[in-house]
Amino acid sequence: MGLDDRDALQVLRDAFTAPGNADDFVGRLFTRWFGASPATRDLFPADLADTRAAFTQAMSWFYGELVAQRAQEPVSFLAQLGRDHRKHGVTHQHYQTIGQVLYAALQDELSESWTPAVADAARESINLVVGVMAGAADAEDGPAWWDGTLVEHLRVSRDLAVVRMQLDRPLPYYPGQYVKVEVPQCPRSWRYLSPSMPSDETGAIEFHVRAVSGGLVSTAVVNEARPGDRWRLSSPHGGLQVDRDAGDVLMVAGSTGLAPLRAIIMDLTQWAVNPRVHLFFGGRYPCELYDLPTLWQIAAHNPWLSVTPVSEYARDPDWAGDYPDVTPPRGLHLRQQGRLADAVTRYGGWGDRQILICGGPEMTRATKDALIAKGAPPQRIQHDPLEE
């Protein structure tokens, strides 16, 4: 029965979800893979913890979808993954090797549960993974990556930086999308960043980066990146967008989650008529609302845009004096104090708006839950995938 055998597919899924065992299994799988193809190890960062975790999560989700007999989304996901993996230099041989190693590893791991039906399901599901990813990579005729030079690095707060780059060739993307970046300080470690401006035909691009605890790439970008550094960017992902014909808009940005929303707002300025947009921009301290002057300038010339700053604390810390003053001129909405979710829902449920939320996973979940509790329809709320 192969991909129609839910029981067999569930057995395969269990290999990636068994408490206390899935991590060990994936660790052994990667060891086996690199043993069969030593050169493959060079495609990955030195620390494999995040890579193994992402692989485990992806395979668990993939088999879960197959168990539920939902194939459309997994196929789309695999196709995007195949296109994206071109930036690593992945070849057909790499796909063939991982397919063979994965089948053998599952057979060994599930020895007591390995039946002819499970073997058929494993063979067909692995062929699906390998075939879709390799086929999508072959069908893609665009560049596998974009290289560029860092031309300006602005330290705007203790753990925030604005980075401006000049790409060797323009990168086409929609406002609100994100890309993966590789920086010279962390070879083969890729991190998602959202451009903070619309795609530019000259190849100019800007990112807002916050150093997160334990984040090697973000910390390196904020603390170590310098003009002249050469970065590599992947093809764009994501689908945050504003439908100009679907009513007014609520945007909620936590810290550097402002970047994709800022790009959308800047793109809207090219139109004479727009829906009303109300942006809540939040940070821990007033000094961390780093882009308020720019937002004030846009709002001053575009009456459809309203901006409400929000900070968790009323006063700046002592170190704020070491960084640029971001106090906007008079005319912007008065700053609110408290949690971003509380500030937003203080005005109601915003159920008649298109709602876009961008920021850390905790803030995004809290704001989404608070809006739904106030009556906002979940289907009108957009946000990027949340990391677990």
Coordinates of C-alpha atoms in Angstrom, one line a residue:
M1 CA 0.0 0.0 0.0
G2 CA 3.0 2.3 0.5
L3 CA 1.9 5.9 1.0
D4 CA -1.7 4.8 1.6
D5 CA -0.8 2.6 4.6
R6 CA -1.4 4.9 7.5
D7 CA -0.3 2.3 10.1
A8 CA 3.0 1.8 8.3
L9 CA 3.6 5.5 8.0
Q10 CA 2.9 6.0 11.7
V11 CA 5.6 3.5 12.5
L12 CA 8.0 5.6 10.5
R13 CA 6.9 8.8 12.2
D14 CA 7.4 7.2 15.6
A15 CA 11.2 7.0 14.8
F16 CA 11.3 10.8 14.8
T17 CA 9.0 11.4 17.7
A18 CA 9.8 8.7 20.3
P19 CA 10.6 10.6 23.6
G20 CA 14.2 10.2 24.6
N21 CA 15.1 8.2 21.4
A22 CA 14.5 10.5 18.4
D23 CA 17.5 12.7 19.1
D24 CA 19.8 9.6 19.4
F25 CA 18.3 8.1 16.2
V26 CA 18.9 11.3 14.2
G27 CA 22.4 11.6 15.7
R28 CA 23.2 8.1 14.5
L29 CA 21.7 8.9 11.1
F30 CA 23.9 11.9 10.6
T31 CA 27.0 9.9 11.7
R32 CA 26.1 7.2 9.2
W33 CA 25.5 9.7 6.5
F34 CA 28.8 11.4 6.9
G35 CA 30.5 8.0 7.1
A36 CA 29.0 7.1 3.7
S37 CA 29.9 10.5 2.2
P38 CA 32.6 12.3 4.2
A39 CA 32.5 15.4 1.9
T40 CA 28.9 16.0 2.9
R41 CA 30.0 17.1 6.3
D42 CA 31.5 20.3 4.8
L43 CA 28.0 21.4 3.9
F44 CA 27.0 21.8 7.5
P45 CA 28.1 24.1 10.4
A46 CA 30.5 22.9 13.0
D47 CA 27.7 22.6 15.6
L48 CA 25.0 20.3 14.3
A49 CA 22.5 20.6 17.2
D50 CA 20.2 23.0 15.4
T51 CA 20.5 21.1 12.1
R52 CA 19.6 17.8 13.7
A53 CA 16.7 19.4 15.6
A54 CA 15.3 21.0 12.4
F55 CA 15.7 17.7 10.5
T56 CA 13.8 15.8 13.3
Q57 CA 11.0 18.4 13.4
A58 CA 10.7 18.4 9.6
M59 CA 10.6 14.6 9.3
S60 CA 8.1 14.3 12.1
W61 CA 5.8 16.8 10.5
F62 CA 6.2 15.2 7.0
Y63 CA 5.3 11.8 8.2
G64 CA 2.5 13.3 10.3
E65 CA 1.0 14.8 7.2
L66 CA 1.3 11.6 5.3
V67 CA -0.5 9.7 8.1
A68 CA -3.3 12.2 7.8
Q69 CA -3.2 11.7 4.0
R70 CA -2.4 15.3 3.3
A71 CA 0.2 15.3 0.6
Q72 CA -0.2 18.7 -1.0
E73 CA 1.5 20.8 1.6
P74 CA 4.4 18.4 2.2
V75 CA 5.1 18.4 -1.6
S76 CA 5.1 22.2 -1.7
F77 CA 7.4 22.3 1.4
L78 CA 9.8 19.8 -0.1
A79 CA 9.9 21.7 -3.4
Q80 CA 10.8 24.9 -1.6
L81 CA 13.4 23.1 0.4
G82 CA 14.9 21.7 -2.7
R83 CA 15.1 25.1 -4.3
D84 CA 16.6 26.6 -1.2
H85 CA 19.2 23.9 -0.7
R86 CA 20.9 24.9 -3.9
K87 CA 22.7 27.6 -1.9
H88 CA 24.5 24.8 0.0
G89 CA 25.8 23.2 -3.2
V90 CA 23.6 20.1 -2.8
T91 CA 23.8 17.7 -5.8
H92 CA 21.9 14.7 -7.1
Q93 CA 24.5 12.5 -5.5
H94 CA 23.9 14.0 -2.1
Y95 CA 20.1 13.3 -2.4
Q96 CA 20.8 9.7 -3.5
T97 CA 23.1 9.1 -0.6
I98 CA 20.8 10.5 2.1
G99 CA 18.0 8.5 0.6
Q100 CA 19.9 5.2 0.9
V101 CA 21.2 6.1 4.3
L102 CA 17.8 7.1 5.7
Y103 CA 16.2 3.9 4.5
A104 CA 19.0 1.7 6.0
A105 CA 18.9 3.7 9.3
L106 CA 15.1 3.3 9.6
Q107 CA 15.4 -0.4 8.9
D108 CA 17.9 -0.8 11.7
E109 CA 16.0 1.5 14.1
L110 CA 12.7 -0.2 13.6
S111 CA 14.0 -3.7 13.4
E112 CA 11.3 -5.2 15.5
S113 CA 8.6 -3.3 13.7
W114 CA 10.1 -3.5 10.2
T115 CA 7.5 -5.4 8.1
P116 CA 7.1 -5.6 4.3
A117 CA 4.4 -2.9 4.6
V118 CA 6.7 -0.6 6.6
A119 CA 9.5 -1.2 4.1
D120 CA 7.2 -0.3 1.2
A121 CA 6.1 2.9 3.0
A122 CA 9.7 3.8 3.8
R123 CA 10.8 3.3 0.2
E124 CA 7.9 5.3 -1.3
S125 CA 8.1 8.2 1.2
I126 CA 11.9 8.5 0.8
N127 CA 11.6 8.4 -2.9
L128 CA 9.0 11.2 -2.6
V129 CA 11.4 13.3 -0.5
V130 CA 14.4 12.8 -2.8
G131 CA 12.4 13.1 -6.0
V132 CA 10.5 16.3 -5.2
M133 CA 13.6 18.1 -3.7
A134 CA 15.9 17.1 -6.5
G135 CA 13.3 17.8 -9.2
A136 CA 12.5 21.2 -7.8
A137 CA 16.2 22.1 -7.7
D138 CA 16.6 21.1 -11.3
A139 CA 13.6 23.0 -12.5
E140 CA 14.7 26.3 -10.8
D141 CA 16.5 28.5 -13.3
G142 CA 17.2 31.4 -11.0
P143 CA 20.4 32.0 -9.1
A144 CA 21.2 29.6 -6.2
W145 CA 22.3 32.5 -4.1
W146 CA 23.1 36.2 -4.1
D147 CA 26.5 37.6 -2.8
G148 CA 26.9 41.1 -1.6
T149 CA 29.1 43.5 0.4
L150 CA 28.3 45.1 3.7
V151 CA 28.6 48.8 3.2
E152 CA 27.2 50.3 6.5
H153 CA 26.8 49.0 10.0
L154 CA 24.9 51.2 12.4
R155 CA 24.9 50.2 16.1
V156 CA 21.5 51.7 17.1
S157 CA 21.3 50.1 20.6
R158 CA 23.1 47.7 22.9
D159 CA 22.0 44.6 21.0
L160 CA 20.5 46.1 17.8
A161 CA 22.2 46.9 14.5
V162 CA 21.0 48.2 11.1
V163 CA 23.0 46.7 8.3
R164 CA 23.1 48.0 4.8
M165 CA 24.4 46.1 1.9
Q166 CA 25.1 46.3 -1.8
L167 CA 24.4 43.0 -3.6
D168 CA 26.3 42.0 -6.7
R169 CA 23.0 41.7 -8.5
P170 CA 19.5 42.7 -7.5
L171 CA 17.5 40.2 -5.4
P172 CA 13.8 40.1 -6.4
Y173 CA 11.5 39.7 -3.4
Y174 CA 8.1 40.9 -2.2
P175 CA 7.9 43.3 0.7
G176 CA 7.3 41.2 3.8
Q177 CA 9.4 38.2 2.7
Y178 CA 12.5 37.0 4.4
V179 CA 15.8 35.4 3.2
K180 CA 18.5 33.3 4.8
V181 CA 21.9 34.9 5.2
E182 CA 25.4 33.5 5.7
V183 CA 28.0 35.7 7.2
P184 CA 31.8 35.2 7.2
Q185 CA 32.0 35.1 11.0
C186 CA 29.8 31.9 11.0
P187 CA 30.5 29.8 7.9
R188 CA 27.6 27.4 6.9
S189 CA 25.4 28.8 9.6
W190 CA 22.3 30.4 8.0
R191 CA 19.9 32.7 9.8
Y192 CA 16.6 34.2 8.6
L193 CA 16.5 38.0 8.2
S194 CA 13.8 40.2 6.7
P195 CA 14.7 43.0 4.4
S196 CA 13.4 46.3 5.8
M197 CA 12.9 48.0 2.4
P198 CA 11.3 46.9 -0.9
S199 CA 13.4 45.1 -3.5
D200 CA 15.8 47.6 -5.2
E201 CA 16.9 47.4 -8.8
T202 CA 20.4 48.6 -7.9
G203 CA 20.9 45.8 -5.4
A204 CA 20.7 47.9 -2.2
I205 CA 19.2 46.0 0.7
E206 CA 18.9 46.7 4.5
F207 CA 18.4 44.4 7.5
H208 CA 17.6 45.1 11.2
V209 CA 19.3 42.6 13.5
R210 CA 18.9 42.0 17.2
A211 CA 21.5 39.8 19.0
V212 CA 19.5 37.0 20.7
S213 CA 20.8 34.8 23.5
G214 CA 22.7 31.9 22.1
G215 CA 22.3 33.1 18.6
L216 CA 25.7 32.8 17.0
V217 CA 24.9 34.5 13.7
S218 CA 22.8 37.4 15.1
T219 CA 25.4 38.1 17.8
A220 CA 28.2 38.1 15.2
V221 CA 26.2 40.5 13.0
V222 CA 25.6 42.9 15.8
N223 CA 29.0 42.8 17.5
E224 CA 31.5 41.8 14.8
A225 CA 30.2 42.6 11.3
R226 CA 32.1 45.4 9.5
P227 CA 31.9 47.2 6.2
G228 CA 33.6 45.1 3.5
D229 CA 32.3 41.8 4.8
R230 CA 31.0 39.5 2.1
W231 CA 27.5 38.0 2.8
R232 CA 25.6 35.3 0.9
L233 CA 21.8 35.4 0.7
S234 CA 19.3 32.7 -0.3
S235 CA 16.1 33.1 -2.4
P236 CA 13.2 34.7 -0.6
H237 CA 10.5 32.9 1.5
G238 CA 7.3 33.9 3.3
G239 CA 4.1 35.5 2.3
L240 CA 3.2 38.4 4.6
Q241 CA 1.3 40.9 2.6
V242 CA -1.4 43.6 2.6
D243 CA -4.3 43.3 0.2
R244 CA -5.1 46.9 -0.7
D245 CA -8.7 45.9 -1.5
A246 CA -9.4 44.0 1.7
G247 CA -9.9 46.7 4.2
D248 CA -7.9 48.5 6.8
V249 CA -4.7 47.1 8.4
L250 CA -3.3 46.5 11.9
M251 CA 0.4 45.9 12.2
V252 CA 2.2 44.8 15.4
A253 CA 6.0 44.9 15.4
G254 CA 8.2 43.8 18.3
S255 CA 11.7 45.1 18.1
T256 CA 13.3 44.1 14.7
G257 CA 10.1 42.4 13.7
L258 CA 9.5 46.0 12.4
A259 CA 11.7 45.2 9.3
P260 CA 9.2 43.3 7.1
L261 CA 6.3 45.6 8.1
R262 CA 8.4 48.6 7.3
A263 CA 9.2 47.2 3.9
I264 CA 5.4 46.8 3.3
I265 CA 4.7 50.3 4.5
M266 CA 7.4 51.7 2.2
D267 CA 6.0 49.8 -0.7
L268 CA 2.5 51.2 0.0
T269 CA 3.8 54.8 -0.2
Q270 CA 4.0 54.4 -4.0
W271 CA 0.2 54.3 -4.2
A272 CA -2.0 57.3 -4.1
V273 CA -4.8 55.5 -2.3
N274 CA -4.3 53.0 0.5
P275 CA -6.2 51.4 3.3
R276 CA -5.6 52.9 6.8
V277 CA -2.7 51.3 8.5
H278 CA -2.1 51.4 12.3
L279 CA 1.3 50.2 13.4
F280 CA 2.2 49.4 17.0
F281 CA 5.9 49.3 17.4
G282 CA 7.2 47.9 20.7
G283 CA 10.5 47.5 22.5
R284 CA 11.7 47.0 26.1
Y285 CA 12.9 50.5 26.6
P286 CA 12.0 53.8 24.8
C287 CA 15.6 53.9 23.4
E288 CA 15.0 50.5 21.6
L289 CA 12.3 52.0 19.4
Y290 CA 15.2 52.6 17.0
D291 CA 13.3 53.5 13.8
L292 CA 10.8 56.0 15.1
P293 CA 12.3 59.0 13.3
T294 CA 11.9 57.2 9.9
L295 CA 8.4 56.1 10.8
W296 CA 7.4 59.6 11.8
Q297 CA 8.7 60.9 8.4
I298 CA 6.7 58.4 6.5
A299 CA 3.5 59.1 8.6
A300 CA 4.0 62.8 8.2
H301 CA 3.6 62.5 4.4
N302 CA 1.1 59.6 4.3
P303 CA -2.1 60.3 6.3
W304 CA -3.2 56.7 6.0
L305 CA -0.4 55.6 8.4
S306 CA -0.7 55.9 12.2
V307 CA 2.2 54.8 14.5
T308 CA 1.9 54.0 18.2
P309 CA 5.2 53.4 20.1
V310 CA 5.1 51.0 23.0
S311 CA 7.8 50.3 25.6
E312 CA 7.6 47.9 28.5
Y313 CA 9.5 50.3 30.8
A314 CA 8.9 54.0 31.2
R315 CA 12.6 55.0 31.4
D316 CA 15.8 54.3 29.5
P317 CA 18.6 52.4 31.2
D318 CA 22.0 54.2 31.9
W319 CA 23.6 52.7 28.8
A320 CA 21.1 54.4 26.4
G321 CA 23.2 57.5 26.3
D322 CA 25.8 55.6 24.3
Y323 CA 23.5 55.2 21.3
P324 CA 21.5 57.5 19.0
D325 CA 18.5 59.4 20.4
V326 CA 15.4 58.0 18.7
T327 CA 12.9 60.4 20.2
P328 CA 10.7 61.4 17.3
P329 CA 9.6 65.0 16.7
R330 CA 6.2 66.0 18.0
G331 CA 3.3 64.7 16.0
L332 CA 3.7 61.0 16.5
H333 CA 1.2 59.2 18.8
L334 CA 2.1 59.3 22.4
R335 CA 4.1 56.3 23.6
Q336 CA 2.2 53.7 25.5
Q337 CA 3.7 51.7 28.3
G338 CA 3.4 47.9 29.0
R339 CA 3.3 44.7 27.1
L340 CA 2.7 45.0 23.4
A341 CA -0.2 42.6 23.4
D342 CA -1.9 44.6 26.2
A343 CA -1.4 47.9 24.4
V344 CA -2.8 46.6 21.2
T345 CA -5.9 45.0 22.7
R346 CA -6.6 48.1 24.9
Y347 CA -8.1 49.5 21.7
G348 CA -10.3 46.5 21.1
G349 CA -10.2 43.3 19.0
W350 CA -9.4 44.9 15.6
G351 CA -11.7 42.2 14.1
D352 CA -12.4 44.4 11.0
R353 CA -8.7 44.7 10.1
Q354 CA -6.1 42.7 8.2
I355 CA -3.7 41.8 11.0
L356 CA 0.1 41.3 10.6
I357 CA 2.2 40.4 13.6
C358 CA 6.1 40.3 13.4
G359 CA 8.5 39.7 16.2
G360 CA 9.8 37.0 18.6
P361 CA 7.7 33.8 19.0
E362 CA 6.6 34.6 22.5
M363 CA 5.4 38.1 21.6
T364 CA 3.7 36.9 18.4
R365 CA 1.8 34.1 20.3
A366 CA 0.8 36.4 23.1
T367 CA -0.5 39.1 20.8
K368 CA -2.3 36.6 18.5
D369 CA -4.0 34.9 21.5
A370 CA -5.0 38.3 23.0
L371 CA -6.5 39.5 19.7
I372 CA -8.4 36.3 19.2
A373 CA -9.7 36.5 22.8
K374 CA -10.9 40.0 21.9
G375 CA -12.8 38.7 18.9
A376 CA -10.3 39.0 16.0
P377 CA -10.9 36.2 13.4
P378 CA -7.9 33.9 13.4
Q379 CA -8.0 33.7 9.6
R380 CA -7.4 37.4 9.3
I381 CA -4.1 37.2 11.3
Q382 CA -0.8 36.7 9.5
H383 CA 2.6 36.0 10.9
D384 CA 5.7 34.1 9.8
P385 CA 6.2 30.5 11.0
L386 CA 7.0 30.3 14.7
E387 CA 10.1 28.5 15.9
E388 CA 9.2 25.9 18.6

